[in-house]
Amino acid sequence: KQEVTQIPAALSVPEGENLVLNCSFTDSAIYNLQWFRQDPGKGLTSLLLIQSSQREQTSGRLNASLDKSSGRSTLYIAASQPGDSATYLCAVSLLAGGFKTIFGAGTRLFVKA
Amino acid sequence: ETGVTQSPTHLIKTRGQQVTLRCSSQSGHNTVSWYQQALGQGPQFIFQYYREEENGRGNFPPRFSGLQFPNYSSELNVNALELDDSALYLCASSFQVWTTFSGNTIYFGEGSWLTVV
């Protein structure tokens, strides 16, 4: 059974700091991994999508890596800003008795001005 | 703005009742999925429809059912509501090419808040 774990559960950093959010999954037979951002009471916004054949993706100040063999992904946020404060979720998609997308519980990030 | 719209945004139901939530997918998307998100938790996958057929289901009982229409809009129906069904229900759409198992970005709506009393 696929399980997705995100560490840390919450993080508070001063503005300008570079930070890393971690995501681990138990079954490496995924075909993609996505990182999302969720603001309180809102839907999810896709940040980065990494296909199973890829190692990393970059968008602006965000960089996500994927190591399928070890079941790990990291989201790197450079020069954090107060506007980055949100919950960050990772999700893996796989075929296991049908299609499934499994989310982690998220990392709540607070960037202090 | 993702182009995925959900209705209603908020609703209150009584235990035992039935509810229908609606989703309009982004234009050109052929796949829609539904999720349940309780407070402080990540979304839980309910099911997914591809070209009007269910092609994946999470660990939810049969009283959770759905439909996808030819115009790729979708409904989530929940029968015999229980207190634990109170949550944010999220719809997401994407364009998938299943023959190559390549996945594309998933776009979420803002969700429907369901409270069961």
XYZ file of N, CA and C in Angstrom:
690
model
N 0.843 -1.179 0.000
C 0.000 0.000 0.000
C 0.888 1.242 0.000
N 0.622 2.146 -0.936
C 1.442 3.356 -1.056
C 1.128 4.325 0.081
N 2.161 4.806 0.739
C 2.021 5.830 1.765
C 2.966 6.976 1.445
N 2.495 8.195 1.670
C 3.282 9.392 1.404
C 3.434 10.178 2.699
N 4.674 10.492 3.031
C 4.981 11.183 4.276
C 5.721 12.473 3.975
N 5.331 13.546 4.660
C 6.005 14.823 4.465
C 6.605 15.307 5.776
N 7.847 15.708 5.691
C 8.576 16.208 6.848
C 9.268 17.515 6.470
N 9.228 18.584 7.346
C 8.509 18.589 8.613
C 7.014 18.858 8.421
N 6.240 18.688 9.476
C 4.814 18.973 9.395
C 4.564 20.478 9.363
N 5.436 21.238 10.016
C 5.319 22.693 10.045
C 6.708 23.294 10.114
N 6.822 24.500 9.574
C 8.125 25.149 9.476
C 7.925 26.651 9.513
N 8.715 27.335 10.347
C 8.666 28.793 10.419
C 10.078 29.315 10.180
N 10.237 30.184 9.197
C 11.563 30.684 8.827
C 11.509 32.187 8.617
N 12.640 32.875 8.770
C 12.691 34.299 8.456
C 12.763 34.507 6.953
N 12.255 35.627 6.514
C 12.275 35.971 5.096
C 13.709 35.915 4.551
N 13.840 35.419 3.339
C 15.130 35.371 2.675
C 15.855 34.041 2.808
N 15.373 33.201 3.705
C 16.048 31.921 3.923
C 15.728 30.933 2.802
N 16.724 30.110 2.448
C 16.503 29.004 1.524
C 16.021 27.810 2.346
N 15.062 27.061 1.827
C 14.538 25.947 2.629
C 14.217 24.742 1.749
N 14.155 23.597 2.427
C 13.900 22.318 1.763
C 12.744 21.611 2.449
N 11.782 21.192 1.653
C 10.668 20.396 2.142
C 10.835 18.971 1.609
N 10.542 18.002 2.454
C 10.787 16.613 2.101
C 9.499 15.826 1.929
N 9.529 14.900 0.990
C 8.404 14.010 0.717
C 8.981 12.616 0.485
N 8.423 11.623 1.153
C 8.868 10.248 0.915
C 7.657 9.369 0.624
N 7.876 8.341 -0.193
C 6.800 7.429 -0.566
C 7.326 6.006 -0.506
N 6.433 5.073 -0.224
C 6.864 3.711 0.088
C 6.982 2.816 -1.135
N 6.267 3.080 -2.190
C 6.279 2.249 -3.390
C 6.856 3.051 -4.547
N 7.957 2.593 -5.115
C 8.642 3.363 -6.156
C 7.979 3.246 -7.528
N 6.955 2.414 -7.652
C 6.282 2.210 -8.942
C 5.277 3.322 -9.232
N 5.761 4.553 -9.213
C 4.901 5.694 -9.508
C 5.129 6.102 -10.942
N 4.194 6.860 -11.514
C 4.516 7.391 -12.826
C 4.608 8.907 -12.861
N 4.275 9.573 -11.780
C 4.684 10.962 -11.610
C 4.511 11.401 -10.171
N 5.108 12.534 -9.852
C 4.987 13.149 -8.536
C 4.752 14.636 -8.757
N 3.820 15.199 -7.998
C 3.513 16.611 -8.132
C 3.626 17.291 -6.778
N 4.045 18.527 -6.810
C 4.030 19.402 -5.647
C 2.946 20.456 -5.847
N 2.184 20.692 -4.761
C 1.090 21.652 -4.792
C 1.246 22.629 -3.634
N 0.618 23.766 -3.810
C 0.499 24.756 -2.741
C -0.985 24.925 -2.431
N -1.310 25.042 -1.125
C -2.692 25.277 -0.726
C -2.734 26.409 0.298
N -3.469 27.462 -0.030
C -3.706 28.552 0.912
C -4.926 28.192 1.760
N -5.017 28.742 2.969
C -6.104 28.343 3.887
C -7.485 28.458 3.260
N -8.253 27.382 3.345
C -9.623 27.376 2.848
C -9.759 27.376 1.345
N -8.674 27.140 0.646
C -8.680 27.212 -0.817
C -8.374 25.864 -1.456
N -8.508 25.823 -2.775
C -8.104 24.635 -3.522
C -6.590 24.580 -3.664
N -6.111 23.602 -4.403
C -4.678 23.389 -4.569
C -4.203 24.003 -5.882
N -2.988 24.543 -5.849
C -2.354 25.089 -7.043
C -1.127 24.251 -7.361
N -1.056 23.740 -8.582
C 0.084 22.925 -8.962
C 1.333 23.793 -9.093
N 2.439 23.313 -8.512
C 3.713 24.024 -8.578
C 4.659 23.366 -9.588
N 4.868 22.067 -9.427
C 5.805 21.348 -10.285
C 5.321 19.919 -10.463
N 5.513 19.397 -11.664
C 5.187 18.009 -11.989
C 6.460 17.329 -12.456
N 6.798 16.185 -11.856
C 7.967 15.423 -12.267
C 7.506 14.051 -12.752
N 7.766 13.735 -14.008
C 7.436 12.412 -14.531
C 8.421 11.407 -13.948
N 8.048 10.133 -13.961
C 8.880 9.101 -13.340
C 10.254 8.987 -14.000
N 10.347 9.392 -15.262
C 11.615 9.293 -15.979
C 12.512 10.509 -15.748
N 12.002 11.509 -15.043
C 12.759 12.740 -14.814
C 13.384 12.747 -13.422
N 14.394 13.597 -13.273
C 15.069 13.701 -11.975
C 14.713 14.987 -11.251
N 14.388 16.050 -12.012
C 14.056 17.303 -11.365
C 13.308 18.219 -12.317
N 12.657 19.218 -11.707
C 11.969 20.261 -12.449
C 12.190 21.579 -11.709
N 12.231 22.653 -12.481
C 12.471 23.980 -11.900
C 11.438 24.960 -12.430
N 10.992 25.854 -11.524
C 10.108 26.939 -11.920
C 10.409 28.120 -11.016
N 11.059 29.143 -11.575
C 11.393 30.328 -10.793
C 12.268 29.995 -9.607
N 11.797 30.322 -8.407
C 12.573 30.054 -7.185
C 12.367 28.632 -6.654
N 11.602 27.836 -7.356
C 11.298 26.480 -6.904
C 12.068 25.447 -7.716
N 12.567 24.440 -7.014
C 13.210 23.307 -7.672
C 12.787 22.052 -6.955
N 12.301 21.073 -7.710
C 11.891 19.806 -7.110
C 12.716 18.686 -7.707
N 13.160 17.771 -6.873
C 13.911 16.618 -7.328
C 13.140 15.353 -7.020
N 13.460 14.296 -7.767
C 12.801 13.012 -7.561
C 13.842 11.900 -7.620
N 13.875 11.067 -6.590
C 14.711 9.869 -6.564
C 13.774 8.692 -6.334
N 13.359 8.059 -7.413
C 12.396 6.962 -7.299
C 12.954 5.792 -6.512
N 14.222 5.477 -6.732
C 14.798 4.282 -6.107
C 14.778 4.376 -4.586
N 14.949 5.588 -4.069
C 14.933 5.758 -2.611
C 13.572 6.226 -2.112
N 12.644 6.477 -3.015
C 11.303 6.917 -2.628
C 11.293 8.295 -2.008
N 12.038 9.233 -2.599
C 12.129 10.563 -2.011
C 12.016 11.658 -3.053
N 11.426 12.777 -2.613
C 11.410 13.995 -3.397
C 11.641 15.165 -2.459
N 12.307 16.183 -2.963
C 12.500 17.394 -2.178
C 12.035 18.598 -2.985
N 11.463 19.553 -2.286
C 11.100 20.841 -2.880
C 11.988 21.894 -2.249
N 12.775 22.542 -3.088
C 13.694 23.574 -2.632
C 13.094 24.934 -2.985
N 12.988 25.808 -1.975
C 12.473 27.165 -2.189
C 13.614 28.137 -1.879
N 13.996 28.885 -2.867
C 15.093 29.844 -2.681
C 14.557 31.205 -2.256
N 15.330 31.865 -1.415
C 15.021 33.248 -1.013
C 13.552 33.398 -0.643
N 13.129 32.701 0.388
C 11.714 32.654 0.767
C 11.159 34.049 1.057
N 9.865 34.220 0.771
C 9.153 35.483 0.950
C 7.887 35.236 1.779
N 7.379 36.263 2.463
C 6.135 36.072 3.231
C 4.992 35.517 2.393
N 4.956 35.867 1.110
C 3.914 35.352 0.223
C 4.018 33.862 -0.040
N 5.127 33.246 0.349
C 5.280 31.802 0.202
C 4.570 31.042 1.326
N 4.105 31.754 2.328
C 3.429 31.107 3.460
C 2.176 30.389 2.973
N 2.117 29.094 3.200
C 1.021 28.240 2.726
C 1.328 26.816 3.175
N 0.441 25.898 2.831
C 0.714 24.469 3.027
C 1.173 23.881 1.703
N 2.266 23.133 1.749
C 2.829 22.513 0.559
C 2.577 21.005 0.622
N 1.985 20.482 -0.430
C 1.593 19.076 -0.484
C 2.288 18.382 -1.641
N 2.728 17.158 -1.416
C 3.212 16.350 -2.527
C 2.232 15.205 -2.756
N 2.178 14.752 -3.988
C 1.261 13.679 -4.354
C 1.912 12.801 -5.406
N 1.733 11.492 -5.269
C 2.223 10.552 -6.269
C 1.039 9.917 -6.973
N 1.199 9.659 -8.262
C 0.185 8.976 -9.050
C 0.721 7.615 -9.468
N -0.122 6.609 -9.385
C 0.307 5.255 -9.704
C -0.879 4.434 -10.165
N -0.567 3.278 -10.748
C -1.586 2.312 -11.139
C -1.502 1.151 -10.160
N -2.535 1.000 -9.343
C -2.574 -0.085 -8.357
C -4.021 -0.510 -8.235
N -4.420 -1.499 -9.074
C -5.822 -1.869 -9.096
C -6.671 -0.727 -9.602
N -6.166 0.024 -10.563
C -6.812 1.238 -11.053
C -5.931 2.423 -10.732
N -6.289 3.539 -11.314
C -5.486 4.733 -11.110
C -5.709 5.280 -9.710
N -4.639 5.802 -9.086
C -4.756 6.430 -7.780
C -3.786 7.602 -7.685
N -4.177 8.613 -6.941
C -3.280 9.698 -6.563
C -3.284 9.769 -5.045
N -2.100 9.658 -4.457
C -1.966 9.624 -3.000
C -1.223 10.873 -2.546
N -1.833 11.612 -1.626
C -1.246 12.841 -1.094
C -0.598 12.602 0.263
N 0.418 13.402 0.546
C 0.920 13.521 1.906
C 0.046 14.483 2.688
N 0.322 14.593 3.989
C -0.475 15.466 4.857
C -0.057 16.928 4.732
N 1.092 17.184 4.105
C 1.510 18.555 3.863
C 2.495 19.103 4.881
N 3.190 20.156 4.475
C 4.058 20.930 5.354
C 3.511 22.344 5.402
N 3.181 22.810 6.614
C 2.684 24.188 6.777
C 3.873 25.104 6.946
N 4.029 26.028 6.007
C 5.172 26.948 5.995
C 4.730 28.349 6.364
N 5.480 28.965 7.283
C 5.251 30.370 7.633
C 6.568 31.105 7.463
N 6.557 32.117 6.601
C 7.748 32.926 6.364
C 7.536 34.281 7.026
N 8.386 34.592 7.983
C 8.254 35.824 8.760
C 8.959 36.986 8.066
N 8.249 38.115 8.012
C 8.840 39.321 7.392
C 9.895 39.946 8.298
N -6.452 31.289 -11.387
C -7.696 30.814 -12.016
C -7.393 29.551 -12.832
N -7.950 28.415 -12.402
C -7.617 27.140 -13.043
C -8.617 26.751 -14.103
N -9.782 27.381 -14.143
C -10.807 26.982 -15.092
C -11.648 25.829 -14.612
N -11.417 25.354 -13.405
C -12.225 24.286 -12.820
C -13.167 24.936 -11.804
N -14.457 24.770 -12.015
C -15.426 25.399 -11.122
C -16.265 24.349 -10.426
N -16.559 24.596 -9.157
C -17.329 23.653 -8.352
C -18.528 24.363 -7.734
N -19.615 23.590 -7.584
C -20.792 24.140 -6.920
C -21.497 23.045 -6.132
N -22.165 23.383 -5.026
C -22.116 24.703 -4.390
C -20.803 24.894 -3.636
N -20.549 26.095 -3.157
C -19.305 26.333 -2.416
C -19.437 25.891 -0.968
N -20.615 26.045 -0.408
C -20.877 25.617 0.964
C -22.270 25.014 1.041
N -22.418 23.974 1.854
C -23.750 23.450 2.099
C -23.777 22.677 3.406
N -24.956 22.645 3.986
C -25.185 21.930 5.237
C -26.274 20.889 5.001
N -25.986 19.657 5.407
C -26.936 18.555 5.245
C -27.120 17.862 6.586
N -28.215 17.135 6.678
C -28.522 16.365 7.876
C -28.088 14.917 7.679
N -27.609 14.309 8.748
C -27.203 12.904 8.686
C -28.303 12.047 8.065
N -27.911 11.169 7.133
C -28.855 10.296 6.448
C -29.309 10.833 5.093
N -29.118 12.134 4.879
C -29.527 12.712 3.595
C -28.537 12.366 2.493
N -28.878 12.792 1.283
C -28.032 12.592 0.116
C -27.578 13.954 -0.405
N -26.391 13.989 -1.024
C -25.881 15.246 -1.556
C -25.259 15.007 -2.932
N -25.394 16.002 -3.807
C -24.744 15.979 -5.117
C -23.888 17.217 -5.258
N -22.618 17.002 -5.539
C -21.677 18.095 -5.775
C -21.305 18.089 -7.252
N -21.116 19.278 -7.811
C -20.883 19.393 -9.246
C -19.550 20.049 -9.565
N -19.018 19.673 -10.719
C -17.711 20.174 -11.135
C -17.724 20.384 -12.645
N -17.193 21.505 -13.061
C -17.022 21.773 -14.478
C -15.527 21.816 -14.759
N -15.085 20.892 -15.606
C -13.657 20.753 -15.860
C -13.138 21.872 -16.756
N -11.826 22.024 -16.756
C -11.193 22.964 -17.659
C -11.370 22.469 -19.094
N -11.579 23.397 -19.997
C -11.798 23.062 -21.396
C -10.649 22.219 -21.952
N -11.006 21.132 -22.651
C -9.999 20.258 -23.252
C -9.531 19.129 -22.369
N -9.933 19.131 -21.091
C -9.505 18.077 -20.185
C -10.426 16.875 -20.290
N -9.849 15.669 -20.279
C -10.634 14.459 -20.451
C -10.721 13.617 -19.179
N -10.086 14.086 -18.116
C -10.010 13.303 -16.880
C -10.420 14.179 -15.692
N -11.253 13.622 -14.826
C -11.653 14.352 -13.623
C -11.514 13.425 -12.426
N -11.040 13.973 -11.331
C -10.897 13.198 -10.109
C -11.489 13.983 -8.939
N -11.899 13.244 -7.918
C -12.513 13.838 -6.735
C -11.732 13.440 -5.492
N -11.674 14.376 -4.544
C -10.922 14.174 -3.314
C -11.732 14.691 -2.126
N -11.513 14.068 -0.982
C -12.085 14.525 0.285
C -10.937 15.014 1.156
N -11.074 16.228 1.690
C -10.016 16.762 2.543
C -10.602 17.199 3.881
N -10.238 16.488 4.931
C -10.628 16.882 6.280
C -9.656 17.949 6.778
N -10.074 18.706 7.778
C -9.244 19.785 8.298
C -7.891 19.275 8.760
N -6.827 19.928 8.298
C -5.484 19.592 8.745
C -4.888 18.361 8.100
N -5.587 17.796 7.111
C -5.081 16.594 6.447
C -4.901 16.840 4.952
N -4.172 15.948 4.309
C -4.057 16.007 2.864
C -5.307 15.459 2.201
N -5.525 15.789 0.943
C -6.686 15.257 0.224
C -6.616 13.736 0.113
N -7.782 13.099 0.242
C -7.897 11.655 0.074
C -8.598 11.380 -1.249
N -7.978 10.549 -2.084
C -8.489 10.226 -3.411
C -9.768 9.419 -3.296
N -10.856 9.908 -3.911
C -12.128 9.181 -3.899
C -12.229 8.319 -5.158
N -12.215 8.946 -6.312
C -12.206 8.209 -7.574
C -11.835 9.127 -8.718
N -11.625 8.511 -9.888
C -11.271 9.251 -11.083
C -12.074 8.723 -12.267
N -12.453 9.614 -13.172
C -13.147 9.257 -14.402
C -12.321 9.710 -15.588
N -12.213 8.821 -16.555
C -11.542 9.110 -17.815
C -12.518 8.775 -18.924
N -12.872 9.768 -19.721
C -13.820 9.585 -20.823
C -15.077 8.855 -20.369
N -15.637 9.321 -19.275
C -16.922 8.879 -18.719
C -16.882 7.523 -18.022
N -15.698 6.923 -17.913
C -15.584 5.633 -17.237
C -14.734 5.805 -15.970
N -15.155 5.177 -14.875
C -14.344 5.200 -13.666
C -13.111 4.334 -13.904
N -11.918 4.894 -13.721
C -10.704 4.112 -13.937
C -9.807 4.072 -12.709
N -10.352 4.457 -11.577
C -9.586 4.365 -10.342
C -10.452 4.759 -9.174
N -10.242 4.099 -8.033
C -11.050 4.375 -6.859
C -10.210 4.208 -5.609
N -10.394 5.100 -4.664
C -9.719 5.006 -3.371
C -10.548 4.185 -2.398
N -10.188 4.242 -1.137
C -10.852 3.437 -0.108
C -12.111 4.126 0.419
N -13.064 4.311 -0.424
C -14.337 4.911 -0.025
C -15.458 3.920 -0.303
N -16.488 3.904 0.566
C -17.577 2.942 0.400
C -18.430 3.264 -0.818
N -19.244 2.296 -1.242
C -20.069 2.465 -2.460
C -21.073 3.610 -2.376
N -21.369 4.109 -1.179
C -22.320 5.223 -1.115
C -21.716 6.517 -1.692
N -20.428 6.476 -1.992
C -19.782 7.551 -2.748
C -19.786 7.108 -4.212
N -20.489 7.838 -5.053
C -20.554 7.474 -6.465
C -20.388 8.731 -7.308
N -20.124 8.504 -8.589
C -19.895 9.657 -9.439
C -20.333 9.432 -10.860
N -20.271 10.514 -11.615
C -20.574 10.491 -13.034
C -19.668 11.495 -13.726
N -19.313 11.163 -14.968
C -18.665 12.147 -15.823
C -19.486 12.229 -17.093
N -19.815 13.415 -17.516
C -20.682 13.629 -18.662
C -19.873 13.858 -19.927
N -20.519 13.736 -21.104
C -19.789 13.893 -22.374
C -19.049 15.222 -22.500
N -19.534 16.242 -21.814
C -18.829 17.527 -21.883
C -17.750 17.625 -20.813
N -17.434 16.474 -20.181
C -16.383 16.332 -19.175
C -16.695 17.022 -17.865
N -17.922 17.474 -17.654
C -18.328 17.898 -16.325
C -18.586 16.647 -15.504
N -18.714 16.811 -14.197
C -18.779 15.637 -13.327
C -19.636 15.910 -12.106
N -20.135 14.846 -11.519
C -20.862 14.922 -10.260
C -20.285 13.932 -9.264
N -20.334 14.308 -8.000
C -20.052 13.399 -6.897
C -21.327 13.289 -6.078
N -21.796 12.072 -5.886
C -22.985 11.821 -5.083
C -22.596 11.050 -3.830
N -23.130 11.487 -2.713
C -22.905 10.775 -1.459
C -24.264 10.487 -0.831
N -24.549 9.216 -0.627
C -25.809 8.788 -0.009
C -25.617 8.527 1.478
N -26.712 8.528 2.200
C -26.713 8.175 3.627
C -25.594 8.904 4.364
N -25.619 10.216 4.316
C -24.547 11.029 4.885
C -24.298 10.716 6.357
N -23.012 10.704 6.702
C -22.587 10.502 8.082
C -21.853 11.766 8.549
N -21.761 11.915 9.863
C -21.100 13.102 10.413
C -19.665 13.214 9.906
N -18.986 12.062 9.770
C -17.586 12.060 9.324
C -17.412 12.459 7.863
N -18.510 12.594 7.133
C -18.424 13.048 5.741
C -18.198 14.555 5.661
N -18.292 15.248 6.765
C -18.049 16.693 6.784
C -16.602 16.954 6.383
N -16.414 17.717 5.310
C -15.072 17.939 4.773
C -15.156 18.899 3.601
N -13.976 19.238 3.069
C -13.866 19.975 1.815
C -13.750 18.948 0.693
N -14.607 19.026 -0.295
C -14.577 18.110 -1.435
C -14.001 18.852 -2.631
N -12.922 18.299 -3.148
C -12.184 18.933 -4.228
C -12.321 18.141 -5.518
N -12.506 18.868 -6.588
C -12.539 18.291 -7.927
C -11.287 18.756 -8.656
N -10.720 17.889 -9.479
C -9.541 18.254 -10.252
C -9.669 17.701 -11.658
N -9.180 18.432 -12.630
C -9.218 17.941 -14.003
C -7.831 18.001 -14.623
N -7.654 17.191 -15.650
C -6.371 17.132 -16.350
C -6.592 16.498 -17.710
N -5.578 16.599 -18.556
C -5.590 15.898 -19.828
C -4.583 14.769 -19.718
N -5.066 13.549 -19.836
C -4.192 12.395 -19.690
C -4.128 11.601 -20.984
N -2.974 11.010 -21.221
C -2.782 10.108 -22.357
C -2.495 8.742 -21.763
N -3.509 7.941 -21.591
C -3.360 6.698 -20.850
C -2.595 5.631 -21.608
N -2.527 5.724 -22.910
C -1.800 4.708 -23.664
C -0.305 4.782 -23.380
N 0.170 5.945 -23.024
C 1.587 6.102 -22.717
C 1.834 6.259 -21.223
N 0.739 6.225 -20.430
C 0.828 6.425 -18.984
C 1.593 7.686 -18.620
N 1.491 8.697 -19.450
C 2.112 9.968 -19.093
C 1.078 10.819 -18.375
N 1.474 11.437 -17.297
C 0.556 12.261 -16.531
C 0.825 13.724 -16.778
N -0.213 14.500 -16.779
C -0.075 15.936 -16.920
C -0.558 16.638 -15.657
N -0.307 17.920 -15.620
C -0.629 18.709 -14.445
C -2.106 18.593 -14.101
N -2.395 18.454 -12.827
C -3.758 18.393 -12.322
C -4.164 19.789 -11.861
N -5.335 20.230 -12.279
C -5.843 21.553 -11.910
C -7.051 21.383 -11.001
N -7.004 22.030 -9.847
C -8.046 21.886 -8.843
C -9.018 23.064 -8.858
N -10.261 22.766 -8.501
C -11.231 23.796 -8.195
C -11.070 24.258 -6.760
N -11.895 25.226 -6.344
C -11.805 25.784 -4.998
C -12.501 24.914 -3.959
N -13.265 23.939 -4.400
C -13.863 23.002 -3.464
C -15.271 23.345 -3.014
N -15.924 22.330 -2.472
C -17.254 22.473 -1.857
C -17.139 22.056 -0.402
N -17.507 22.969 0.493
C -17.461 22.664 1.914
C -18.786 22.023 2.314
N -18.711 20.783 2.791
C -19.906 20.067 3.224
C -19.874 19.900 4.736
N -20.949 20.317 5.386
C -21.107 20.094 6.819
C -22.311 19.201 7.026
N -22.127 18.100 7.735
C -23.213 17.178 8.050
C -23.523 17.311 9.534
N -24.793 17.605 9.832
C -25.189 17.808 11.236
C -26.206 16.772 11.674
